[in-house]
PDB file of C-alpha atoms in Angstrom:
ATOM      1  CA  MET A   1       9.885  -4.399  -2.502  1.00 93.00           C
ATOM      2  CA  ILE A   2       7.800  -4.969  -5.554  1.00 96.00           C
ATOM      3  CA  LEU A   3       8.472  -2.429  -8.470  1.00 95.00           C
ATOM      4  CA  ASP A   4       5.397  -1.757 -10.574  1.00 96.00           C
ATOM      5  CA  LEU A   5       5.741  -0.105 -13.922  1.00 94.00           C
ATOM      6  CA  ASP A   6       3.099   1.499 -15.941  1.00 94.00           C
ATOM      7  CA  ILE A   7       4.811   2.440 -19.191  1.00 92.00           C
ATOM      8  CA  GLY A   8       2.948   4.685 -21.381  1.00 87.00           C
ATOM      9  CA  ASN A   9       3.949   6.024 -24.956  1.00 81.00           C
ATOM     10  CA  THR A  10       4.563   9.367 -23.441  1.00 81.00           C
ATOM     11  CA  LEU A  11       4.338   9.168 -19.535  1.00 85.00           C
ATOM     12  CA  SER A  12       5.516   6.266 -17.334  1.00 89.00           C
ATOM     13  CA  LYS A  13       4.474   5.893 -13.783  1.00 92.00           C
ATOM     14  CA  TRP A  14       6.257   3.596 -10.986  1.00 93.00           C
ATOM     15  CA  ARG A  15       5.535   2.743  -7.471  1.00 95.00           C
ATOM     16  CA  LEU A  16       7.255   0.573  -4.824  1.00 95.00           C
ATOM     17  CA  LYS A  17       5.082  -1.695  -2.867  1.00 96.00           C
ATOM     18  CA  ASP A  18       6.233  -3.586   0.475  1.00 94.00           C
ATOM     19  CA  VAL A  19       5.950  -7.404   0.095  1.00 93.00           C
ATOM     20  CA  VAL A  20       5.150  -7.974   3.792  1.00 93.00           C
ATOM     21  CA  SER A  21       2.723  -5.146   4.631  1.00 91.00           C
ATOM     22  CA  SER A  22       1.433  -4.525   1.022  1.00 91.00           C
ATOM     23  CA  GLU A  23       1.758  -0.858   1.658  1.00 93.00           C
ATOM     24  CA  ILE A  24       2.801   1.738  -1.146  1.00 94.00           C
ATOM     25  CA  ARG A  25       6.249   3.114  -0.089  1.00 92.00           C
ATOM     26  CA  SER A  26       6.916   5.654  -2.893  1.00 92.00           C
ATOM     27  CA  ARG A  27       5.845   6.492  -6.304  1.00 92.00           C
ATOM     28  CA  GLY A  28       6.815   8.623  -9.342  1.00 91.00           C
ATOM     29  CA  ALA A  29       6.395   9.522 -12.893  1.00 89.00           C
ATOM     30  CA  VAL A  30       8.940  10.268 -15.633  1.00 87.00           C
ATOM     31  CA  TRP A  31       8.853  10.754 -19.327  1.00 87.00           C
ATOM     32  CA  THR A  32       8.950   7.325 -21.114  1.00 81.00           C
ATOM     33  CA  ARG A  33      12.756   6.469 -21.563  1.00 76.00           C
ATOM     34  CA  GLU A  34      14.438   4.545 -24.246  1.00 71.00           C
ATOM     35  CA  GLU A  35      16.915   3.375 -21.698  1.00 73.00           C
ATOM     36  CA  TRP A  36      16.035   3.444 -17.989  1.00 76.00           C
ATOM     37  CA  ARG A  37      18.296   4.582 -15.329  1.00 77.00           C
ATOM     38  CA  PRO A  38      17.935   2.709 -11.947  1.00 79.00           C
ATOM     39  CA  GLY A  39      18.227   5.452  -9.117  1.00 77.00           C
ATOM     40  CA  ALA A  40      17.374   8.217 -11.526  1.00 78.00           C
ATOM     41  CA  ASP A  41      14.172   7.138 -13.495  1.00 81.00           C
ATOM     42  CA  ILE A  42      13.258   4.526 -11.237  1.00 82.00           C
ATOM     43  CA  PRO A  43      14.130   3.567  -7.836  1.00 83.00           C
ATOM     44  CA  ASP A  44      17.469   1.637  -7.029  1.00 82.00           C
ATOM     45  CA  LEU A  45      16.793  -1.994  -8.005  1.00 87.00           C
ATOM     46  CA  ASP A  46      18.917  -3.326  -4.901  1.00 88.00           C
ATOM     47  CA  VAL A  47      15.671  -3.145  -2.630  1.00 90.00           C
ATOM     48  CA  VAL A  48      13.475  -4.817  -5.523  1.00 93.00           C
ATOM     49  CA  THR A  49      12.637  -8.519  -5.372  1.00 93.00           C
ATOM     50  CA  ALA A  50      10.182  -8.589  -8.177  1.00 96.00           C
ATOM     51  CA  VAL A  51       8.790  -6.241 -10.937  1.00 96.00           C
ATOM     52  CA  ARG A  52       5.479  -6.031 -12.658  1.00 97.00           C
ATOM     53  CA  ILE A  53       5.043  -4.308 -15.791  1.00 96.00           C
ATOM     54  CA  SER A  54       2.148  -2.902 -18.040  1.00 96.00           C
ATOM     55  CA  SER A  55       3.591  -1.305 -21.137  1.00 94.00           C
ATOM     56  CA  VAL A  56       2.121   0.203 -24.386  1.00 92.00           C
ATOM     57  CA  ALA A  57       5.410   1.731 -25.492  1.00 87.00           C
ATOM     58  CA  ARG A  58       7.197   0.491 -28.577  1.00 88.00           C
ATOM     59  CA  ARG A  59       8.433  -3.025 -28.386  1.00 89.00           C
ATOM     60  CA  ALA A  60      11.986  -2.078 -28.509  1.00 87.00           C
ATOM     61  CA  VAL A  61      11.409   0.068 -25.212  1.00 87.00           C
ATOM     62  CA  LEU A  62       9.741  -2.961 -23.335  1.00 89.00           C
ATOM     63  CA  ASP A  63      12.331  -5.505 -24.555  1.00 90.00           C
ATOM     64  CA  ASP A  64      15.394  -3.306 -23.393  1.00 88.00           C
ATOM     65  CA  THR A  65      13.616  -2.551 -20.082  1.00 88.00           C
ATOM     66  CA  VAL A  66      12.871  -6.206 -19.487  1.00 91.00           C
ATOM     67  CA  ALA A  67      16.679  -7.137 -20.309  1.00 89.00           C
ATOM     68  CA  LEU A  68      17.850  -4.228 -17.864  1.00 87.00           C
ATOM     69  CA  LEU A  69      15.637  -5.564 -15.014  1.00 90.00           C
ATOM     70  CA  ARG A  70      16.311  -9.107 -15.350  1.00 90.00           C
ATOM     71  CA  ARG A  71      20.064  -8.760 -15.210  1.00 88.00           C
ATOM     72  CA  GLN A  72      19.203  -7.116 -11.556  1.00 87.00           C
ATOM     73  CA  VAL A  73      15.953  -8.597 -10.409  1.00 91.00           C
ATOM     74  CA  GLY A  74      14.978 -12.294 -10.067  1.00 82.00           C
ATOM     75  CA  ALA A  75      11.389 -11.922 -11.137  1.00 94.00           C
ATOM     76  CA  VAL A  76      10.014  -9.794 -13.772  1.00 96.00           C
ATOM     77  CA  HIS A  77       6.399 -10.166 -14.814  1.00 97.00           C
ATOM     78  CA  VAL A  78       5.165  -8.573 -18.036  1.00 97.00           C
ATOM     79  CA  ALA A  79       1.404  -8.302 -18.615  1.00 97.00           C
ATOM     80  CA  ARG A  80      -0.149  -9.331 -22.004  1.00 97.00           C
ATOM     81  CA  SER A  81      -3.579  -8.960 -23.533  1.00 97.00           C
ATOM     82  CA  SER A  82      -4.964 -12.420 -23.724  1.00 97.00           C
ATOM     83  CA  ARG A  83      -8.127 -13.953 -24.864  1.00 97.00           C
ATOM     84  CA  GLU A  84      -9.433 -14.785 -21.588  1.00 97.00           C
ATOM     85  CA  MET A  85      -8.093 -13.893 -17.961  1.00 97.00           C
ATOM     86  CA  LEU A  86      -9.632 -13.765 -14.642  1.00 97.00           C
ATOM     87  CA  GLY A  87     -13.052 -14.771 -15.880  1.00 97.00           C
ATOM     88  CA  VAL A  88     -13.084 -11.903 -18.301  1.00 98.00           C
ATOM     89  CA  VAL A  89     -13.379 -12.852 -22.254  1.00 98.00           C
ATOM     90  CA  ASN A  90     -11.496 -10.089 -24.346  1.00 98.00           C
ATOM     91  CA  GLY A  91     -13.797  -8.541 -26.780  1.00 96.00           C
ATOM     92  CA  TYR A  92     -11.207  -7.825 -29.435  1.00 97.00           C
ATOM     93  CA  GLU A  93     -11.101  -9.932 -32.487  1.00 96.00           C
ATOM     94  CA  GLU A  94      -7.417 -10.049 -32.024  1.00 97.00           C
ATOM     95  CA  PRO A  95      -7.081 -10.072 -28.353  1.00 96.00           C
ATOM     96  CA  GLY A  96      -3.344  -9.221 -28.598  1.00 95.00           C
ATOM     97  CA  ARG A  97      -3.807  -6.019 -30.194  1.00 95.00           C
ATOM     98  CA  LEU A  98      -6.092  -4.554 -27.225  1.00 97.00           C
ATOM     99  CA  GLY A  99      -3.800  -2.100 -25.254  1.00 95.00           C
ATOM    100  CA  VAL A 100      -2.684  -3.840 -22.300  1.00 97.00           C
ATOM    101  CA  ASP A 101      -3.241  -0.732 -19.822  1.00 96.00           C
ATOM    102  CA  ARG A 102      -7.000  -1.155 -21.190  1.00 97.00           C
ATOM    103  CA  TRP A 103      -6.792  -4.881 -20.360  1.00 98.00           C
ATOM    104  CA  MET A 104      -5.467  -4.296 -16.865  1.00 97.00           C
ATOM    105  CA  GLY A 105      -8.124  -1.630 -16.191  1.00 97.00           C
ATOM    106  CA  VAL A 106     -10.992  -4.137 -17.339  1.00 97.00           C
ATOM    107  CA  LEU A 107      -9.516  -7.004 -15.261  1.00 98.00           C
ATOM    108  CA  ALA A 108      -9.384  -4.688 -12.108  1.00 97.00           C
ATOM    109  CA  GLY A 109     -12.701  -3.266 -12.734  1.00 97.00           C
ATOM    110  CA  TYR A 110     -14.165  -6.609 -13.051  1.00 97.00           C
ATOM    111  CA  GLN A 111     -12.669  -8.050  -9.935  1.00 97.00           C
ATOM    112  CA  LEU A 112     -13.932  -5.032  -7.984  1.00 97.00           C
ATOM    113  CA  THR A 113     -17.402  -4.881  -9.477  1.00 96.00           C
ATOM    114  CA  GLY A 114     -18.336  -7.778 -11.413  1.00 95.00           C
ATOM    115  CA  GLY A 115     -19.097  -5.858 -14.485  1.00 96.00           C
ATOM    116  CA  CYS A 116     -18.154  -2.178 -15.321  1.00 96.00           C
ATOM    117  CA  CYS A 117     -17.591   0.715 -17.439  1.00 97.00           C
ATOM    118  CA  SER A 118     -13.738   1.569 -17.159  1.00 97.00           C
ATOM    119  CA  VAL A 119     -12.612   5.144 -18.396  1.00 98.00           C
ATOM    120  CA  ASP A 120      -8.851   5.971 -18.705  1.00 96.00           C
ATOM    121  CA  CYS A 121      -8.352   9.603 -19.258  1.00 94.00           C
ATOM    122  CA  GLY A 122      -4.757   9.885 -20.243  1.00 90.00           C
ATOM    123  CA  SER A 123      -3.136  10.847 -23.630  1.00 87.00           C
ATOM    124  CA  ALA A 124      -6.046   9.224 -25.084  1.00 92.00           C
ATOM    125  CA  VAL A 125      -9.462   8.687 -23.406  1.00 96.00           C
ATOM    126  CA  THR A 126     -10.473   4.945 -23.714  1.00 97.00           C
ATOM    127  CA  ILE A 127     -13.841   3.658 -22.636  1.00 98.00           C
ATOM    128  CA  ASP A 128     -14.318  -0.058 -22.035  1.00 98.00           C
ATOM    129  CA  PHE A 129     -17.082  -2.322 -21.089  1.00 98.00           C
ATOM    130  CA  VAL A 130     -17.411  -5.446 -19.411  1.00 98.00           C
ATOM    131  CA  LEU A 131     -20.620  -7.262 -18.674  1.00 98.00           C
ATOM    132  CA  PRO A 132     -21.619  -9.330 -15.627  1.00 97.00           C
ATOM    133  CA  GLY A 133     -20.394 -12.796 -16.432  1.00 96.00           C
ATOM    134  CA  GLY A 134     -17.216 -11.473 -17.987  1.00 97.00           C
ATOM    135  CA  ARG A 135     -17.840 -10.587 -21.597  1.00 98.00           C
ATOM    136  CA  HIS A 136     -15.715  -7.608 -22.586  1.00 98.00           C
ATOM    137  CA  LEU A 137     -17.772  -5.805 -25.298  1.00 97.00           C
ATOM    138  CA  GLY A 138     -14.491  -3.753 -26.675  1.00 96.00           C
ATOM    139  CA  GLY A 139     -14.567  -0.150 -26.372  1.00 96.00           C
ATOM    140  CA  TYR A 140     -13.743   3.408 -27.703  1.00 97.00           C
ATOM    141  CA  ILE A 141     -10.545   5.455 -28.221  1.00 96.00           C
ATOM    142  CA  MET A 142     -10.562   9.224 -28.623  1.00 95.00           C
ATOM    143  CA  PRO A 143      -8.193  12.023 -28.150  1.00 93.00           C
ATOM    144  CA  GLY A 144      -7.095  13.045 -24.689  1.00 90.00           C
ATOM    145  CA  LEU A 145      -7.589  16.552 -23.516  1.00 88.00           C
ATOM    146  CA  ARG A 146      -3.885  17.397 -24.039  1.00 87.00           C
ATOM    147  CA  LEU A 147      -3.973  15.757 -27.526  1.00 86.00           C
ATOM    148  CA  MET A 148      -6.945  17.902 -28.542  1.00 86.00           C
ATOM    149  CA  LYS A 149      -5.446  21.067 -27.270  1.00 82.00           C
ATOM    150  CA  GLU A 150      -2.228  20.147 -29.252  1.00 82.00           C
ATOM    151  CA  SER A 151      -4.289  19.768 -32.359  1.00 82.00           C
ATOM    152  CA  LEU A 152      -5.610  23.195 -32.436  1.00 79.00           C
ATOM    153  CA  GLN A 153      -2.048  24.698 -32.252  1.00 72.00           C
ATOM    154  CA  LEU A 154      -3.325  27.859 -30.573  1.00 72.00           C
ATOM    155  CA  GLY A 155      -0.726  27.913 -27.858  1.00 67.00           C
ATOM    156  CA  THR A 156      -2.711  26.730 -25.246  1.00 65.00           C
ATOM    157  CA  ARG A 157      -1.234  23.225 -24.558  1.00 66.00           C
ATOM    158  CA  ASN A 158       0.542  24.082 -21.369  1.00 69.00           C
ATOM    159  CA  VAL A 159      -2.541  25.645 -19.661  1.00 69.00           C
ATOM    160  CA  ALA A 160      -4.170  22.872 -17.911  1.00 75.00           C
ATOM    161  CA  ILE A 161      -7.733  22.612 -16.890  1.00 75.00           C
ATOM    162  CA  ASP A 162      -7.981  23.102 -12.834  1.00 74.00           C
ATOM    163  CA  PRO A 163      -9.394  19.803 -11.692  1.00 73.00           C
ATOM    164  CA  ASP A 164     -11.306  21.523  -8.883  1.00 72.00           C
ATOM    165  CA  SER A 165     -13.212  23.762 -11.412  1.00 74.00           C
ATOM    166  CA  GLU A 166     -16.919  23.197 -11.235  1.00 76.00           C
ATOM    167  CA  ALA A 167     -18.826  21.765 -14.253  1.00 75.00           C
ATOM    168  CA  ASP A 168     -21.159  24.628 -14.654  1.00 79.00           C
ATOM    169  CA  GLU A 169     -18.062  27.062 -15.070  1.00 83.00           C
ATOM    170  CA  LEU A 170     -16.255  24.648 -17.440  1.00 81.00           C
ATOM    171  CA  LEU A 171     -19.371  24.319 -19.780  1.00 81.00           C
ATOM    172  CA  ALA A 172     -20.008  27.944 -19.921  1.00 86.00           C
ATOM    173  CA  PRO A 173     -18.702  29.770 -22.974  1.00 88.00           C
ATOM    174  CA  GLY A 174     -14.921  30.703 -22.718  1.00 84.00           C
ATOM    175  CA  LYS A 175     -14.072  34.683 -22.429  1.00 86.00           C
ATOM    176  CA  ASN A 176     -10.555  34.263 -23.854  1.00 87.00           C
ATOM    177  CA  THR A 177      -8.949  31.835 -26.086  1.00 85.00           C
ATOM    178  CA  VAL A 178      -7.661  29.619 -23.264  1.00 84.00           C
ATOM    179  CA  GLU A 179     -10.920  29.323 -21.731  1.00 84.00           C
ATOM    180  CA  ALA A 180     -12.734  28.564 -25.098  1.00 88.00           C
ATOM    181  CA  VAL A 181     -10.270  25.893 -25.856  1.00 86.00           C
ATOM    182  CA  ASN A 182     -10.436  24.143 -22.288  1.00 85.00           C
ATOM    183  CA  HIS A 183     -14.177  24.406 -22.003  1.00 87.00           C
ATOM    184  CA  GLY A 184     -14.540  23.001 -25.679  1.00 90.00           C
ATOM    185  CA  ILE A 185     -12.482  20.177 -25.097  1.00 89.00           C
ATOM    186  CA  PHE A 186     -14.215  19.436 -21.724  1.00 90.00           C
ATOM    187  CA  MET A 187     -17.459  19.524 -23.143  1.00 91.00           C
ATOM    188  CA  ALA A 188     -16.433  17.227 -26.195  1.00 92.00           C
ATOM    189  CA  THR A 189     -14.741  14.620 -23.877  1.00 94.00           C
ATOM    190  CA  VAL A 190     -17.617  14.438 -21.117  1.00 94.00           C
ATOM    191  CA  SER A 191     -20.390  14.507 -23.657  1.00 92.00           C
ATOM    192  CA  ALA A 192     -18.752  11.642 -25.384  1.00 94.00           C
ATOM    193  CA  VAL A 193     -18.361   9.509 -22.049  1.00 95.00           C
ATOM    194  CA  ASN A 194     -21.864  10.186 -20.962  1.00 93.00           C
ATOM    195  CA  ARG A 195     -23.428   9.534 -24.253  1.00 92.00           C
ATOM    196  CA  LEU A 196     -21.545   6.152 -24.924  1.00 95.00           C
ATOM    197  CA  TYR A 197     -22.183   5.119 -21.349  1.00 95.00           C
ATOM    198  CA  PHE A 198     -25.791   5.639 -21.828  1.00 94.00           C
ATOM    199  CA  GLU A 199     -25.887   4.058 -25.258  1.00 94.00           C
ATOM    200  CA  VAL A 200     -24.098   0.993 -24.460  1.00 96.00           C
ATOM    201  CA  CYS A 201     -26.101   0.214 -21.126  1.00 95.00           C
ATOM    202  CA  ASP A 202     -29.313   0.942 -22.950  1.00 94.00           C
ATOM    203  CA  ARG A 203     -28.278  -1.565 -25.666  1.00 94.00           C
ATOM    204  CA  GLU A 204     -27.083  -4.382 -23.221  1.00 96.00           C
ATOM    205  CA  GLY A 205     -30.016  -3.722 -21.045  1.00 95.00           C
ATOM    206  CA  VAL A 206     -27.523  -3.454 -17.841  1.00 95.00           C
ATOM    207  CA  SER A 207     -26.668  -0.535 -15.601  1.00 95.00           C
ATOM    208  CA  LEU A 208     -22.937  -0.508 -15.026  1.00 96.00           C
ATOM    209  CA  PRO A 209     -20.636   0.857 -12.369  1.00 96.00           C
ATOM    210  CA  LEU A 210     -18.467   3.468 -13.711  1.00 97.00           C
ATOM    211  CA  LEU A 211     -14.739   3.738 -12.921  1.00 98.00           C
ATOM    212  CA  LEU A 212     -12.419   6.523 -13.960  1.00 98.00           C
ATOM    213  CA  THR A 213      -8.734   6.415 -13.844  1.00 96.00           C
ATOM    214  CA  GLY A 214      -5.718   8.473 -15.598  1.00 92.00           C
ATOM    215  CA  GLY A 215      -4.091  11.676 -15.253  1.00 90.00           C
ATOM    216  CA  ASP A 216      -7.201  13.857 -16.356  1.00 92.00           C
ATOM    217  CA  ALA A 217      -9.767  11.699 -14.478  1.00 94.00           C
ATOM    218  CA  ARG A 218     -10.468  14.335 -11.733  1.00 94.00           C
ATOM    219  CA  VAL A 219     -11.205  16.778 -14.474  1.00 93.00           C
ATOM    220  CA  VAL A 220     -13.399  14.645 -16.656  1.00 95.00           C
ATOM    221  CA  SER A 221     -15.157  13.562 -13.165  1.00 94.00           C
ATOM    222  CA  ARG A 222     -16.725  16.833 -13.096  1.00 92.00           C
ATOM    223  CA  GLY A 223     -19.058  16.379 -16.044  1.00 92.00           C
ATOM    224  CA  ILE A 224     -19.934  12.799 -15.606  1.00 93.00           C
ATOM    225  CA  ARG A 225     -23.806  12.639 -15.101  1.00 89.00           C
ATOM    226  CA  VAL A 226     -23.948   9.391 -13.292  1.00 91.00           C
ATOM    227  CA  PRO A 227     -22.514   8.007 -10.119  1.00 93.00           C
ATOM    228  CA  HIS A 228     -18.946   6.806 -10.355  1.00 96.00           C
ATOM    229  CA  ALA A 229     -15.544   6.334  -8.676  1.00 97.00           C
ATOM    230  CA  LEU A 230     -11.930   7.491  -9.203  1.00 97.00           C
ATOM    231  CA  TRP A 231      -9.563   4.822  -9.077  1.00 97.00           C
ATOM    232  CA  PRO A 232      -5.915   6.339  -9.827  1.00 95.00           C
ATOM    233  CA  ASP A 233      -4.268   2.959  -9.352  1.00 95.00           C
ATOM    234  CA  MET A 234      -6.611   0.928 -11.425  1.00 97.00           C
ATOM    235  CA  VAL A 235      -3.834  -0.340 -14.008  1.00 96.00           C
ATOM    236  CA  TYR A 236      -1.464  -1.297 -11.152  1.00 97.00           C
ATOM    237  CA  ALA A 237      -4.416  -3.086  -9.510  1.00 97.00           C
ATOM    238  CA  GLY A 238      -4.739  -5.230 -12.743  1.00 97.00           C
ATOM    239  CA  LEU A 239      -1.177  -6.075 -12.528  1.00 98.00           C
ATOM    240  CA  GLU A 240      -1.701  -7.247  -8.836  1.00 97.00           C
ATOM    241  CA  ALA A 241      -4.699  -9.197  -9.827  1.00 97.00           C
ATOM    242  CA  CYS A 242      -2.807 -11.055 -12.754  1.00 97.00           C
ATOM    243  CA  PHE A 243       0.559 -11.417 -10.622  1.00 97.00           C
ATOM    244  CA  PRO A 244      -0.431 -11.459  -6.908  1.00 97.00           C
ATOM    245  CA  LEU A 245       2.675 -11.498  -4.784  1.00 96.00           C
ATOM    246  CA  THR A 246       1.619 -10.383  -1.324  1.00 95.00           C
ATOM    247  CA  ALA A 247      -0.792 -12.099   0.918  1.00 94.00           C
ATOM    248  CA  ALA A 248      -3.316  -9.245   0.628  1.00 94.00           C
ATOM    249  CA  GLU A 249      -3.142  -9.586  -3.182  1.00 95.00           C
ATOM    250  CA  ARG A 250      -3.739 -13.399  -2.945  1.00 95.00           C
ATOM    251  CA  ALA A 251      -6.617 -12.503  -0.613  1.00 93.00           C
ATOM    252  CA  GLY A 252      -8.060 -10.529  -3.383  1.00 92.00           C
ATOM    253  CA  ARG A 253      -7.465  -7.014  -2.098  1.00 92.00           C
ATOM    254  CA  MET A 254      -6.335  -4.439  -4.773  1.00 93.00           C
ATOM    255  CA  SER A 255      -4.438  -1.356  -3.885  1.00 88.00           C
ATOM    256  CA  GLY A 256      -6.677   1.974  -3.698  1.00 90.00           C
ATOM    257  CA  SER A 257      -9.836   0.160  -4.507  1.00 94.00           C
ATOM    258  CA  PRO A 258     -12.465   2.991  -4.197  1.00 95.00           C
ATOM    259  CA  HIS A 259     -15.930   2.819  -2.831  1.00 94.00           C
ATOM    260  CA  VAL A 260     -18.121   2.146  -5.702  1.00 94.00           C
ATOM    261  CA  PRO A 261     -21.626   3.853  -5.454  1.00 93.00           C
ATOM    262  CA  ASP A 262     -24.712   2.067  -6.787  1.00 89.00           C
ATOM    263  CA  ALA A 263     -25.192   2.406 -10.568  1.00 87.00           C
ATOM    264  CA  VAL A 264     -28.224   4.525 -11.568  1.00 87.00           C
ATOM    265  CA  GLU A 265     -31.219   2.433 -12.462  1.00 87.00           C
ATOM    266  CA  LEU A 266     -31.437   1.398 -16.119  1.00 88.00           C
ATOM    267  CA  GLU A 267     -34.969   3.089 -16.455  1.00 87.00           C
ATOM    268  CA  LYS A 268     -33.478   6.462 -15.439  1.00 85.00           C
ATOM    269  CA  ILE A 269     -30.616   5.747 -18.124  1.00 85.00           C
ATOM    270  CA  ARG A 270     -33.234   5.207 -20.881  1.00 85.00           C
ATOM    271  CA  ILE A 271     -35.156   8.340 -19.985  1.00 82.00           C
ATOM    272  CA  GLY A 272     -32.272  10.254 -20.172  1.00 76.00           C
ATOM    273  CA  LEU A 273     -30.935   8.906 -23.328  1.00 80.00           C
ATOM    274  CA  ALA A 274     -34.531   9.515 -24.819  1.00 78.00           C
ATOM    275  CA  PHE A 275     -34.611  13.068 -23.693  1.00 71.00           C
ATOM    276  CA  SER A 276     -31.009  13.870 -24.966  1.00 70.00           C
ATOM    277  CA  MET A 277     -32.204  12.519 -28.335  1.00 67.00           C
ATOM    278  CA  LEU A 278     -34.991  14.966 -28.582  1.00 56.00           C
ATOM    279  CA  LEU A 279     -32.376  17.833 -28.491  1.00 50.00           C
TER     280      LEU A 279
END
């Protein structure tokens, strides 16, 4: 089995993947640990032959995790943000400072589409652009939905937005404090994603496929005004592309790859952007 770890600052996700069939056998999520407990936080390592890690946690957490795993597993692969990888040139002035989860998403998105806008809706919402030809432009970071709620200190942090809510409902004025907060942060987030997508596509003269991932992707998806795809395993797919360990991965197949709808025509993007600037 392959153990894939996506370690965040707050929440960490894991999954077990069969080496032969390339099927996902199990998955889970826990709060990020200072010290991992195999069999409790992550699966027992006696069935694991290789580990792949994407981590944005503190360096000490990553170092301790790698040390634990290397004592029990032969192959431990740790993803790093680099200047160039898999045909993509990192847009950061200091490539190593780009969050590796964003880098994995950019690489996976590029392998799937040949150029895209990737949006990760987690503790922070990150938006990255990579053009056809592999030039990563850099991106944007803003507070995620939960972080925005916490900053208001109105006791609404544990009341999540129903991901099946209709966009029209979420854009209506709230009739109580919880609704007002949830609808406000929804409006702020989707407005920013829509506007930045339009602005960058217009400036670069290209209409890019749009991919969403992260815990709040289904919620944000409700308000996105252009065709897009949800890809929950996008960071894992980046790990697969960087460290292919199964026959399917070596053939270029990435787990959970979605059907990506055709991007909206550039002229329509420009008309929409021009209209929004009049308001």
